[in-house]
Short mmCIF file of C-alpha atoms in Angstrom, two decimals:
data_model
loop_
_atom_site.label_atom_id
_atom_site.label_comp_id
_atom_site.label_asym_id
_atom_site.label_seq_id
_atom_site.Cartn_x
_atom_site.Cartn_y
_atom_site.Cartn_z
CA MET A 1321 3.99 99.87 19.05
CA ASN A 1322 1.53 102.73 17.63
CA ASP A 1323 0.38 101.89 14.35
CA GLU A 1324 -0.35 105.49 13.05
CA ALA A 1325 2.44 107.77 12.27
CA PRO A 1326 2.26 111.71 12.15
CA PRO A 1327 2.49 113.10 8.86
CA SER A 1328 6.06 113.49 7.37
CA ASP A 1329 7.42 116.45 5.30
CA ILE A 1330 9.81 113.93 3.35
CA PRO A 1331 9.03 110.75 1.31
CA THR A 1332 8.89 107.58 3.69
CA GLN A 1333 9.14 104.05 2.90
CA ARG A 1334 8.19 101.28 5.46
CA ARG A 1335 5.51 98.69 5.83
CA LEU A 1336 1.92 99.81 5.35
CA ARG A 1337 1.22 98.67 9.05
CA PHE A 1338 2.30 101.85 10.40
CA ASP A 1339 0.03 104.21 8.19
CA MET A 1340 -2.81 102.16 8.24
CA ARG A 1341 -5.21 99.33 9.86
CA ALA A 1342 -6.10 96.61 8.25
CA ASN A 1343 -9.58 95.32 8.68
CA PRO A 1344 -10.80 97.63 11.80
CA VAL A 1345 -13.03 95.70 14.68
CA LYS A 1346 -16.42 96.66 14.59
CA SER A 1347 -16.77 96.43 18.40
CA GLN A 1348 -15.96 99.79 18.50
CA LEU A 1349 -19.41 100.63 17.02
CA ASP A 1350 -22.12 102.23 19.51
CA LEU A 1351 -25.09 102.23 17.67
CA PRO A 1352 -28.57 100.77 18.35
CA PRO A 1353 -29.03 97.41 16.88
CA GLU A 1354 -32.20 98.91 14.44
CA THR A 1355 -29.73 101.28 12.86
CA GLU A 1356 -29.85 101.20 9.04
CA VAL A 1357 -26.59 100.18 7.44
CA SER A 1358 -25.13 99.87 3.67
CA PHE A 1359 -24.95 96.19 3.05
CA VAL A 1360 -22.51 95.65 -0.39
CA SER A 1361 -22.00 92.11 -2.20
CA MET A 1362 -18.99 91.31 -3.93
CA ASP A 1363 -20.95 92.53 -7.15
CA ALA A 1364 -21.80 95.85 -5.91
CA VAL A 1365 -18.02 96.26 -5.60
CA GLY A 1366 -16.66 97.95 -8.76
CA ILE A 1367 -13.83 97.54 -10.87
CA LEU A 1368 -11.40 100.04 -10.62
CA GLY A 1369 -13.46 101.81 -8.19
CA GLY A 1370 -16.87 102.61 -7.18
CA LEU A 1371 -19.83 100.84 -4.87
CA ARG A 1372 -23.47 100.23 -5.54
CA LEU A 1373 -25.21 101.29 -2.48
CA ASP A 1374 -28.51 100.51 -3.44
CA GLU A 1375 -29.04 97.83 -0.68
CA ILE A 1376 -29.82 99.04 3.27
CA ARG A 1377 -30.19 96.37 6.12
CA PRO A 1378 -30.71 96.97 9.77
CA LEU A 1379 -27.57 96.78 11.96
CA ALA A 1380 -28.42 93.68 13.64
CA ASP A 1381 -28.97 91.42 10.64
CA VAL A 1382 -25.55 91.94 9.43
CA TYR A 1383 -23.54 92.34 12.51
CA ASP A 1384 -22.68 88.99 12.33
CA GLY A 1385 -20.76 87.44 9.42
CA TYR A 1386 -20.01 90.11 7.40
CA THR A 1387 -17.32 92.59 6.73
CA TYR A 1388 -17.79 96.00 8.46
CA PHE A 1389 -16.25 98.99 6.87
CA ALA A 1390 -16.91 102.76 7.29
CA ASP A 1391 -16.64 105.83 5.25
CA GLY A 1392 -13.16 106.90 4.21
CA ASP A 1393 -12.07 103.18 4.51
CA VAL A 1394 -10.48 101.68 1.48
CA CYS A 1395 -11.75 98.14 0.49
CA VAL A 1396 -10.14 95.55 -1.71
CA ALA A 1397 -11.60 92.34 -2.81
CA LYS A 1398 -9.24 89.33 -1.79
CA ILE A 1399 -10.20 86.48 -3.52
CA THR A 1400 -9.47 85.21 -7.16
CA PRO A 1401 -10.05 86.55 -9.61
CA CYS A 1402 -12.03 89.14 -7.79
CA PHE A 1403 -8.43 90.80 -6.71
CA GLU A 1404 -6.85 90.28 -10.16
CA ASN A 1405 -9.37 92.33 -12.12
CA GLY A 1406 -9.03 95.41 -9.85
CA LYS A 1407 -12.33 95.19 -7.38
CA GLY A 1408 -11.84 97.50 -4.68
CA ALA A 1409 -13.15 100.88 -3.84
CA LEU A 1410 -13.06 103.95 -1.57
CA ALA A 1411 -16.00 103.94 0.80
CA ASN A 1412 -18.41 107.14 0.71
CA GLY A 1413 -21.84 108.26 1.10
CA LEU A 1414 -22.22 104.99 3.46
CA THR A 1415 -26.03 104.96 5.24
CA ASN A 1416 -24.94 106.54 8.45
CA GLY A 1417 -21.25 106.18 7.47
CA ILE A 1418 -21.49 102.49 7.98
CA ALA A 1419 -21.66 99.33 5.91
CA PHE A 1420 -21.36 95.61 6.16
CA GLY A 1421 -20.37 93.35 3.41
CA THR A 1422 -19.16 90.16 1.89
CA THR A 1423 -16.44 88.07 3.79
CA GLU A 1424 -14.22 88.40 0.52
CA LEU A 1425 -12.95 92.39 1.23
CA HIS A 1426 -10.25 93.34 3.25
CA VAL A 1427 -10.66 96.92 4.71
CA LEU A 1428 -8.01 99.50 4.90
CA ARG A 1429 -8.44 102.57 7.49
CA PRO A 1430 -5.53 105.18 6.55
CA GLY A 1431 -3.85 106.91 9.40
CA PRO A 1432 -2.76 110.49 9.62
CA ALA A 1433 0.14 109.98 7.26
CA LEU A 1434 -2.04 108.70 4.55
CA ASP A 1435 -4.69 110.13 2.24
CA ALA A 1436 -7.53 107.71 1.95
CA LYS A 1437 -7.52 108.27 -1.98
CA PHE A 1438 -3.65 108.03 -2.31
CA LEU A 1439 -4.49 104.75 -0.18
CA PHE A 1440 -7.23 103.84 -3.01
CA TYR A 1441 -5.21 104.73 -5.91
CA LEU A 1442 -2.02 102.39 -4.47
CA THR A 1443 -4.57 99.42 -4.06
CA MET A 1444 -5.20 100.02 -7.88
CA SER A 1445 -1.27 100.31 -9.14
CA HIS A 1446 0.13 97.33 -10.94
CA GLU A 1447 2.56 96.93 -8.44
CA PHE A 1448 0.23 96.51 -5.45
CA ARG A 1449 -1.91 94.08 -7.67
CA SER A 1450 1.11 91.84 -8.86
CA ARG A 1451 2.70 91.33 -5.66
CA GLY A 1452 -0.77 90.84 -3.95
CA GLU A 1453 -1.05 88.06 -6.55
CA SER A 1454 2.15 86.26 -5.95
CA GLU A 1455 1.55 86.19 -2.38
CA MET A 1456 -1.80 84.47 -2.34
CA LEU A 1457 -3.00 81.44 -0.31
CA GLY A 1458 -4.82 78.52 -1.38
CA ALA A 1459 -5.81 76.53 -4.45
CA GLY A 1460 -7.73 76.99 -7.51
CA GLY A 1461 -10.69 79.26 -7.38
CA GLN A 1462 -10.15 79.71 -3.55
CA LYS A 1463 -6.87 81.47 -3.18
CA ARG A 1464 -7.07 84.78 -1.23
CA VAL A 1465 -4.56 87.39 -0.63
CA PRO A 1466 -3.48 87.47 3.28
CA GLU A 1467 -4.07 90.11 5.62
CA ALA A 1468 -0.13 89.95 5.90
CA PHE A 1469 0.72 91.17 2.69
CA LEU A 1470 -1.17 94.38 3.40
CA LYS A 1471 0.53 94.92 6.45
CA ASN A 1472 3.84 94.24 5.35
CA TRP A 1473 4.04 96.04 1.74
CA SER A 1474 6.17 98.64 1.73
CA PRO A 1475 5.27 101.52 -0.87
CA VAL A 1476 7.33 105.00 -0.84
CA LEU A 1477 4.86 107.36 0.62
CA PRO A 1478 5.21 111.16 -0.24
CA PRO A 1479 3.75 113.81 2.05
CA VAL A 1480 0.17 114.35 2.53
CA GLN A 1481 -0.02 117.52 0.67
CA ASP A 1482 1.77 115.75 -2.21
CA GLN A 1483 -0.42 112.48 -2.27
CA ARG A 1484 -3.51 114.77 -2.67
CA ARG A 1485 -1.86 116.78 -5.33
CA ILE A 1486 -1.13 113.50 -7.00
CA THR A 1487 -4.88 112.23 -6.39
CA GLN A 1488 -6.16 115.41 -7.81
CA PHE A 1489 -4.29 114.91 -10.98
CA LEU A 1490 -5.61 111.20 -11.07
CA ASP A 1491 -8.88 112.07 -10.30
CA GLU A 1492 -9.05 114.40 -13.46
CA LYS A 1493 -7.36 111.76 -15.76
CA THR A 1494 -8.79 108.85 -14.86
CA SER A 1495 -12.25 110.22 -15.04
CA ARG A 1496 -11.48 111.13 -18.60
CA ILE A 1497 -10.32 107.53 -19.26
CA ASP A 1498 -13.52 106.17 -17.42
CA ALA A 1499 -15.68 108.35 -19.72
CA LEU A 1500 -14.29 107.08 -22.89
CA ILE A 1501 -14.47 103.63 -21.86
CA GLU A 1502 -17.94 103.84 -20.79
CA LYS A 1503 -18.72 105.33 -24.51
CA LYS A 1504 -17.07 102.31 -25.69
CA ARG A 1505 -19.11 99.79 -23.54
CA VAL A 1506 -22.58 101.49 -24.66
CA LEU A 1507 -21.19 101.06 -28.12
CA LEU A 1508 -20.72 97.04 -27.49
CA ASP A 1509 -24.15 97.17 -25.64
CA ARG A 1510 -25.89 98.72 -28.74
CA LEU A 1511 -23.87 96.15 -31.13
CA ALA A 1512 -25.23 93.02 -28.87
CA GLU A 1513 -28.63 94.42 -29.42
CA ARG A 1514 -28.60 94.73 -33.27
CA ARG A 1515 -26.68 91.17 -33.25
CA GLN A 1516 -29.91 89.62 -31.04
CA ALA A 1517 -32.18 91.63 -33.57
CA LEU A 1518 -30.39 90.14 -36.34
CA ILE A 1519 -30.59 86.48 -35.00
CA THR A 1520 -34.57 86.89 -34.15
CA GLN A 1521 -35.36 88.23 -37.32
CA SER A 1522 -33.83 85.45 -39.50
CA VAL A 1523 -34.70 82.65 -37.23
CA THR A 1524 -38.52 84.04 -36.88
CA LYS A 1525 -39.36 85.70 -40.03
CA GLY A 1526 -36.92 83.90 -42.49
CA LEU A 1527 -35.12 85.49 -45.28
CA ASP A 1528 -37.64 85.45 -48.09
CA PRO A 1529 -39.61 88.96 -47.99
CA ASP A 1530 -42.42 87.67 -50.11
CA ALA A 1531 -43.52 84.62 -47.90
CA SER A 1532 -47.07 84.58 -46.60
CA PHE A 1533 -47.38 84.42 -42.71
CA LYS A 1534 -49.68 82.54 -40.16
CA PRO A 1535 -50.26 83.37 -36.33
CA SER A 1536 -48.36 81.41 -34.33
CA GLY A 1537 -50.95 81.19 -31.40
CA ILE A 1538 -48.19 82.35 -29.10
CA ASP A 1539 -47.98 85.93 -27.76
CA TRP A 1540 -44.44 86.13 -27.41
CA LEU A 1541 -43.72 84.82 -30.61
CA GLY A 1542 -46.50 86.27 -33.24
CA SER A 1543 -46.60 85.64 -36.96
CA ILE A 1544 -44.40 83.27 -38.44
CA PRO A 1545 -43.82 82.10 -42.06
CA ALA A 1546 -46.60 79.66 -43.19
CA HIS A 1547 -44.87 76.88 -44.25
CA TRP A 1548 -42.81 76.70 -40.60
CA ARG A 1549 -43.63 74.40 -37.80
CA LEU A 1550 -43.63 74.87 -33.87
CA LYS A 1551 -42.55 72.05 -31.99
CA GLY A 1552 -41.35 70.95 -28.44
CA LEU A 1553 -37.85 71.59 -28.16
CA THR A 1554 -37.50 68.29 -26.73
CA LYS A 1555 -39.43 66.57 -29.33
CA CYS A 1556 -36.79 67.18 -31.56
CA THR A 1557 -33.29 67.19 -29.45
CA THR A 1558 -31.82 64.74 -27.44
CA ARG A 1559 -30.74 66.47 -24.23
CA VAL A 1560 -28.10 65.74 -21.55
CA ASP A 1561 -28.36 67.31 -18.00
CA TYR A 1562 -24.90 67.53 -16.17
CA ARG A 1563 -26.70 68.36 -12.56
CA GLY A 1564 -24.64 67.07 -10.00
CA ALA A 1565 -22.19 65.63 -11.94
CA THR A 1566 -19.10 67.54 -11.98
CA PRO A 1567 -16.47 66.12 -10.50
CA PRO A 1568 -13.33 67.11 -8.20
CA LYS A 1569 -11.06 70.07 -9.93
CA SER A 1570 -7.77 69.10 -11.00
CA SER A 1571 -4.38 71.30 -12.03
CA SER A 1572 -4.44 69.56 -15.53
CA GLY A 1573 -6.36 66.89 -17.58
CA LYS A 1574 -9.50 67.94 -19.51
CA PHE A 1575 -10.67 71.46 -19.93
CA LEU A 1576 -14.01 71.85 -17.67
CA VAL A 1577 -16.44 74.06 -19.45
CA THR A 1578 -18.75 75.89 -17.06
CA ALA A 1579 -21.49 78.22 -17.50
CA LYS A 1580 -19.24 81.21 -16.91
CA ASN A 1581 -17.19 79.82 -19.87
CA ILE A 1582 -20.24 80.17 -22.37
CA LYS A 1583 -20.84 83.70 -23.60
CA ASN A 1584 -21.86 85.53 -26.56
CA GLY A 1585 -22.74 82.64 -28.52
CA GLU A 1586 -19.29 80.93 -27.95
CA ILE A 1587 -17.16 78.92 -25.38
CA ASP A 1588 -14.63 81.47 -23.68
CA TYR A 1589 -11.68 79.43 -22.56
CA ASP A 1590 -10.19 82.66 -20.97
CA ILE A 1591 -12.79 83.60 -18.41
CA SER A 1592 -12.57 80.46 -16.17
CA GLN A 1593 -9.73 77.99 -16.66
CA GLU A 1594 -10.60 74.57 -14.78
CA PHE A 1595 -9.56 71.34 -15.13
CA ILE A 1596 -11.11 67.31 -14.41
CA SER A 1597 -8.32 64.79 -14.39
CA ASP A 1598 -8.54 62.31 -17.23
CA GLU A 1599 -9.38 59.38 -14.93
CA ASP A 1600 -12.47 61.32 -13.66
CA TYR A 1601 -13.51 62.44 -17.40
CA GLU A 1602 -14.92 59.09 -18.26
CA HIS A 1603 -17.19 58.81 -15.18
CA ALA A 1604 -18.02 62.64 -15.37
CA MET A 1605 -19.06 62.11 -18.88
CA ARG A 1606 -20.85 59.09 -18.87
CA ARG A 1607 -24.38 60.67 -19.71
CA GLY A 1608 -22.77 61.72 -23.16
CA LYS A 1609 -19.41 63.23 -24.08
CA PRO A 1610 -19.62 66.16 -26.17
CA LYS A 1611 -19.60 66.29 -29.64
CA LEU A 1612 -19.20 68.76 -32.48
CA THR A 1613 -21.78 71.21 -33.16
CA GLU A 1614 -23.64 70.00 -30.38
CA VAL A 1615 -25.50 72.67 -28.40
CA LEU A 1616 -24.86 73.84 -25.05
CA LEU A 1617 -27.59 75.94 -22.73
CA THR A 1618 -26.68 77.17 -19.41
CA THR A 1619 -29.46 76.97 -17.07
CA GLU A 1620 -28.22 79.28 -14.15
CA ALA A 1621 -25.26 81.77 -13.22
CA PRO A 1622 -26.13 82.97 -16.01
CA LEU A 1623 -29.17 81.61 -17.14
CA GLY A 1624 -29.60 81.38 -21.12
CA GLU A 1625 -26.10 81.56 -22.50
CA VAL A 1626 -25.72 79.29 -25.38
CA ALA A 1627 -22.75 77.87 -27.37
CA CYS A 1628 -21.79 75.12 -29.73
CA VAL A 1629 -19.32 72.68 -28.92
CA ASP A 1630 -15.65 73.29 -31.06
CA HIS A 1631 -13.27 70.90 -29.08
CA GLU A 1632 -14.77 67.43 -28.16
CA ASP A 1633 -12.12 66.73 -25.71
CA ILE A 1634 -13.86 68.87 -23.06
CA ALA A 1635 -15.73 68.08 -19.99
CA LEU A 1636 -19.27 69.99 -18.85
CA ALA A 1637 -20.03 70.91 -15.58
CA GLN A 1638 -23.21 71.26 -13.53
CA ARG A 1639 -25.33 74.23 -14.93
CA VAL A 1640 -24.95 73.02 -18.21
CA ILE A 1641 -27.23 71.50 -20.71
CA LYS A 1642 -26.06 69.29 -23.98
CA PHE A 1643 -28.46 69.15 -26.54
CA ALA A 1644 -28.16 67.37 -30.02
CA THR A 1645 -30.93 67.00 -32.82
CA SER A 1646 -32.30 64.08 -33.08
CA SER A 1647 -33.34 63.76 -36.56
CA GLY A 1648 -32.88 65.28 -39.61
CA GLU A 1649 -35.64 67.95 -39.51
CA LEU A 1650 -33.24 70.30 -37.42
CA SER A 1651 -29.72 71.48 -37.53
CA ASN A 1652 -27.47 72.20 -34.60
CA SER A 1653 -26.31 75.18 -35.96
CA TYR A 1654 -30.17 76.42 -36.57
CA LEU A 1655 -30.83 75.35 -33.04
CA ALA A 1656 -27.92 77.19 -31.27
CA TYR A 1657 -29.34 80.57 -33.12
CA TRP A 1658 -32.94 80.10 -32.31
CA MET A 1659 -31.99 79.28 -28.34
CA LEU A 1660 -29.91 83.33 -28.86
CA SER A 1661 -33.41 84.51 -30.09
CA CYS A 1662 -35.46 86.98 -27.99
CA PRO A 1663 -38.40 84.73 -28.28
CA PHE A 1664 -36.70 81.82 -26.80
CA GLN A 1665 -35.03 83.97 -24.28
CA ARG A 1666 -38.37 84.95 -23.14
CA ASP A 1667 -39.86 82.00 -23.26
CA LEU A 1668 -36.73 80.47 -21.09
CA LEU A 1669 -36.75 83.51 -18.62
CA SER A 1670 -40.72 82.95 -18.28
CA ARG A 1671 -40.18 79.74 -16.49
CA ALA A 1672 -37.45 80.51 -14.67
CA THR A 1673 -37.19 80.54 -10.82
CA GLY A 1674 -35.14 82.14 -8.02
CA SER A 1675 -34.41 85.67 -6.77
CA THR A 1676 -30.77 85.66 -6.13
CA ALA A 1677 -29.65 82.98 -8.97
CA VAL A 1678 -32.34 82.69 -11.26
CA GLY A 1679 -32.20 79.50 -13.17
CA ILE A 1680 -34.74 76.87 -14.97
CA LYS A 1681 -35.70 73.38 -13.43
CA ALA A 1682 -34.94 70.33 -15.43
CA GLY A 1683 -38.87 69.71 -15.09
CA LYS A 1684 -39.56 72.98 -17.31
CA ILE A 1685 -37.06 72.35 -20.18
CA VAL A 1686 -39.64 69.78 -21.58
CA ASP A 1687 -42.04 73.28 -22.14
CA LEU A 1688 -39.66 75.04 -24.49
CA LYS A 1689 -40.22 75.49 -27.88
CA CYS A 1690 -38.33 75.67 -30.91
CA LEU A 1691 -39.58 76.59 -34.48
CA LEU A 1692 -38.67 74.63 -37.42
CA PRO A 1693 -38.24 76.24 -41.04
CA PRO A 1694 -37.69 72.97 -43.69
CA ILE A 1695 -34.08 71.93 -43.19
CA GLY A 1696 -32.96 73.94 -46.53
CA GLU A 1697 -33.98 77.26 -45.33
CA GLN A 1698 -32.35 76.31 -41.66
CA LEU A 1699 -29.13 76.08 -43.42
CA GLU A 1700 -29.41 79.06 -45.71
CA ILE A 1701 -30.45 81.01 -42.25
CA THR A 1702 -27.37 79.80 -40.34
CA LYS A 1703 -25.07 80.62 -43.63
CA TYR A 1704 -26.45 84.27 -43.58
CA LEU A 1705 -26.34 84.84 -40.02
CA ASP A 1706 -22.76 83.17 -39.90
CA SER A 1707 -21.67 85.71 -42.71
CA LYS A 1708 -22.92 88.76 -40.98
CA LEU A 1709 -22.03 87.96 -37.67
CA GLN A 1710 -18.74 87.65 -38.66
CA THR A 1711 -18.19 91.28 -39.43
CA HIS A 1712 -20.15 92.02 -36.20
CA GLN A 1713 -17.40 90.03 -34.42
CA THR A 1714 -14.63 91.73 -35.93
CA VAL A 1715 -16.03 95.37 -34.99
CA THR A 1716 -16.80 93.77 -31.30
CA GLU A 1717 -13.16 92.55 -30.97
CA THR A 1718 -12.05 95.81 -32.07
CA ILE A 1719 -13.56 98.02 -29.49
CA GLY A 1720 -12.87 95.22 -27.09
CA LYS A 1721 -9.17 95.47 -27.53
CA SER A 1722 -9.77 99.25 -27.42
CA ILE A 1723 -11.29 99.22 -23.90
CA LYS A 1724 -8.14 96.98 -22.74
CA ASN A 1725 -5.57 99.34 -24.14
CA LEU A 1726 -7.56 101.99 -22.15
CA GLN A 1727 -7.73 100.57 -19.00
CA GLU A 1728 -4.18 99.53 -19.36
CA TYR A 1729 -3.09 102.66 -19.95
CA ARG A 1730 -5.53 103.98 -16.80
CA THR A 1731 -3.33 101.38 -14.72
CA ALA A 1732 0.07 102.39 -15.91
CA LEU A 1733 -1.09 106.11 -15.25
CA VAL A 1734 -1.98 105.51 -11.86
CA THR A 1735 1.12 103.61 -10.87
CA THR A 1736 3.49 105.91 -12.26
CA ALA A 1737 1.72 108.38 -10.07
CA VAL A 1738 1.54 106.80 -6.86
CA THR A 1739 4.92 104.89 -7.17
CA GLY A 1740 6.98 107.72 -8.63
CA ASN A 1741 9.73 109.94 -6.57
CA SER A 1742 7.31 112.85 -5.56
CA GLU A 1743 10.20 115.38 -5.27
CA SER A 1744 10.80 114.90 -9.02
CA PHE A 1745 6.67 114.23 -9.61
CA ASP A 1746 5.48 115.76 -13.05
CA ALA A 1747 2.11 115.53 -14.13
CA SER A 1748 3.28 116.73 -17.60
CA ASN A 1749 5.31 113.54 -18.25
CA LEU A 1750 2.02 111.13 -17.97
CA LEU A 1751 -0.29 112.99 -20.20
#
C-alpha cells in the first residue's frame, strides 16, 4: 500500500500513516562517512518548537545508535515528561540538511498532502498531546509514546493551501505570544539575580551599616565583618551523603526527593513525583532520616541547589546531601542562605568536576567554607531575608502564573486552528 497520497481539495480524515512516514530509515543516505551533520541531544530540543544546532559531528560517529532526521522533518519527544511538556520541532537549517540525535525522538516526514509546518502545529496541539499521553507504554519515568499512535492518529486535514494559510496565521500569532513570554522570562531571571544579590549581601556583610570589616584572606569572599569567623563547613555541621542508597521506585509510599525536586531554595513536589515503598524507607534512610529545617544540597544534575526540609516523612535520593548544624554556633536557616549565596556557589563550582554533568565529589566537600556571624546576628539575618524574599516570591509566582496562562492560550490557539473545520475557519475568531 502506498504510504503517501496526492493533495486533496477537500478536508480528509484518515490515519496519519497515509500522509507521512514515521521514523524514516537512514539507509537511503548516500554520503561520505566524514560528512558533517548536526547532532541534537534532548536538551537541544525546544519546548513548543526550535532546535539548538550548535553541535556538529562526522556522520561516521553518529550513524549507529542515534535517531536520523533531515530538513523538513518534524521531531517529537517520545519519553515522559518531555512529550507532555511539548518538546518537539520542525527541523530546518541542519548541517548538510542532515541530523542525528537522541533516540528519545520520533521523526515524522510529511507527504505531499501534508504541509510540514502544519504537521508541526498538529503535534503541538492539545488533542495530539493528550491522546498521545493516554497511549504511552511503560512505567514511571520510562513511559514512551509508541510509533503506532503516530501512524494511527486520525486528524482532519484541510487542503494543503488551507494548511499553509492556517500556519501563516499561527506563525504570526504565536511569535507575538512567544515574544511576550520571553520578556517575562527575562524578568524572572532578573528577579532571581536580585534575590541572590540580596542574600549574598546579607550573609557576607551583615545588616549593620556601621560594622567594621577585615580581610577574609579569600579572593572569592573579600572583606567580612571584623567579628565574624570563617570555618570549615563540615566542622560546624554533620552531613549525610545518600550516594548509592536510592532504593527501587514504587507507585506509592514515601515521597522521594531527587535533585530535580530541589529548586529555587525549596522542595518542589510537582516537578518530579517518585516514591519508594514504606518497606524500603527504613533501610534507605538508615544513615539518617530527614528532620525539619535540615539543609539539602544537590551534588549533581543540577549542582548547588539548596532547600530546607519541610516534611519529615520524605526519602532522599542519590545526589542529595543532608546537612544539620552540630552546635549552637550555626542556624540551619542561616546555613541554607549561606549556601545560596554567590561566594558559596563559586566555591562549590570551583571544586566540581565533569563535563557532561558537573558535580562535586564527597572528598571535596570537606574543603567548603562557612562564614559564621554570631548566632544572634544569624537569626536577625534569617528573619530579614524571610521577610524580604516573601514579597519577591509573590511577584515571581505572579509572573510564573502569567507565563503559564500565555502558554495555555498558545496551545488553545494552535489546537483550535489546526483541528477546526477548514471550510468555516475564520482567523478573526481566534484573536
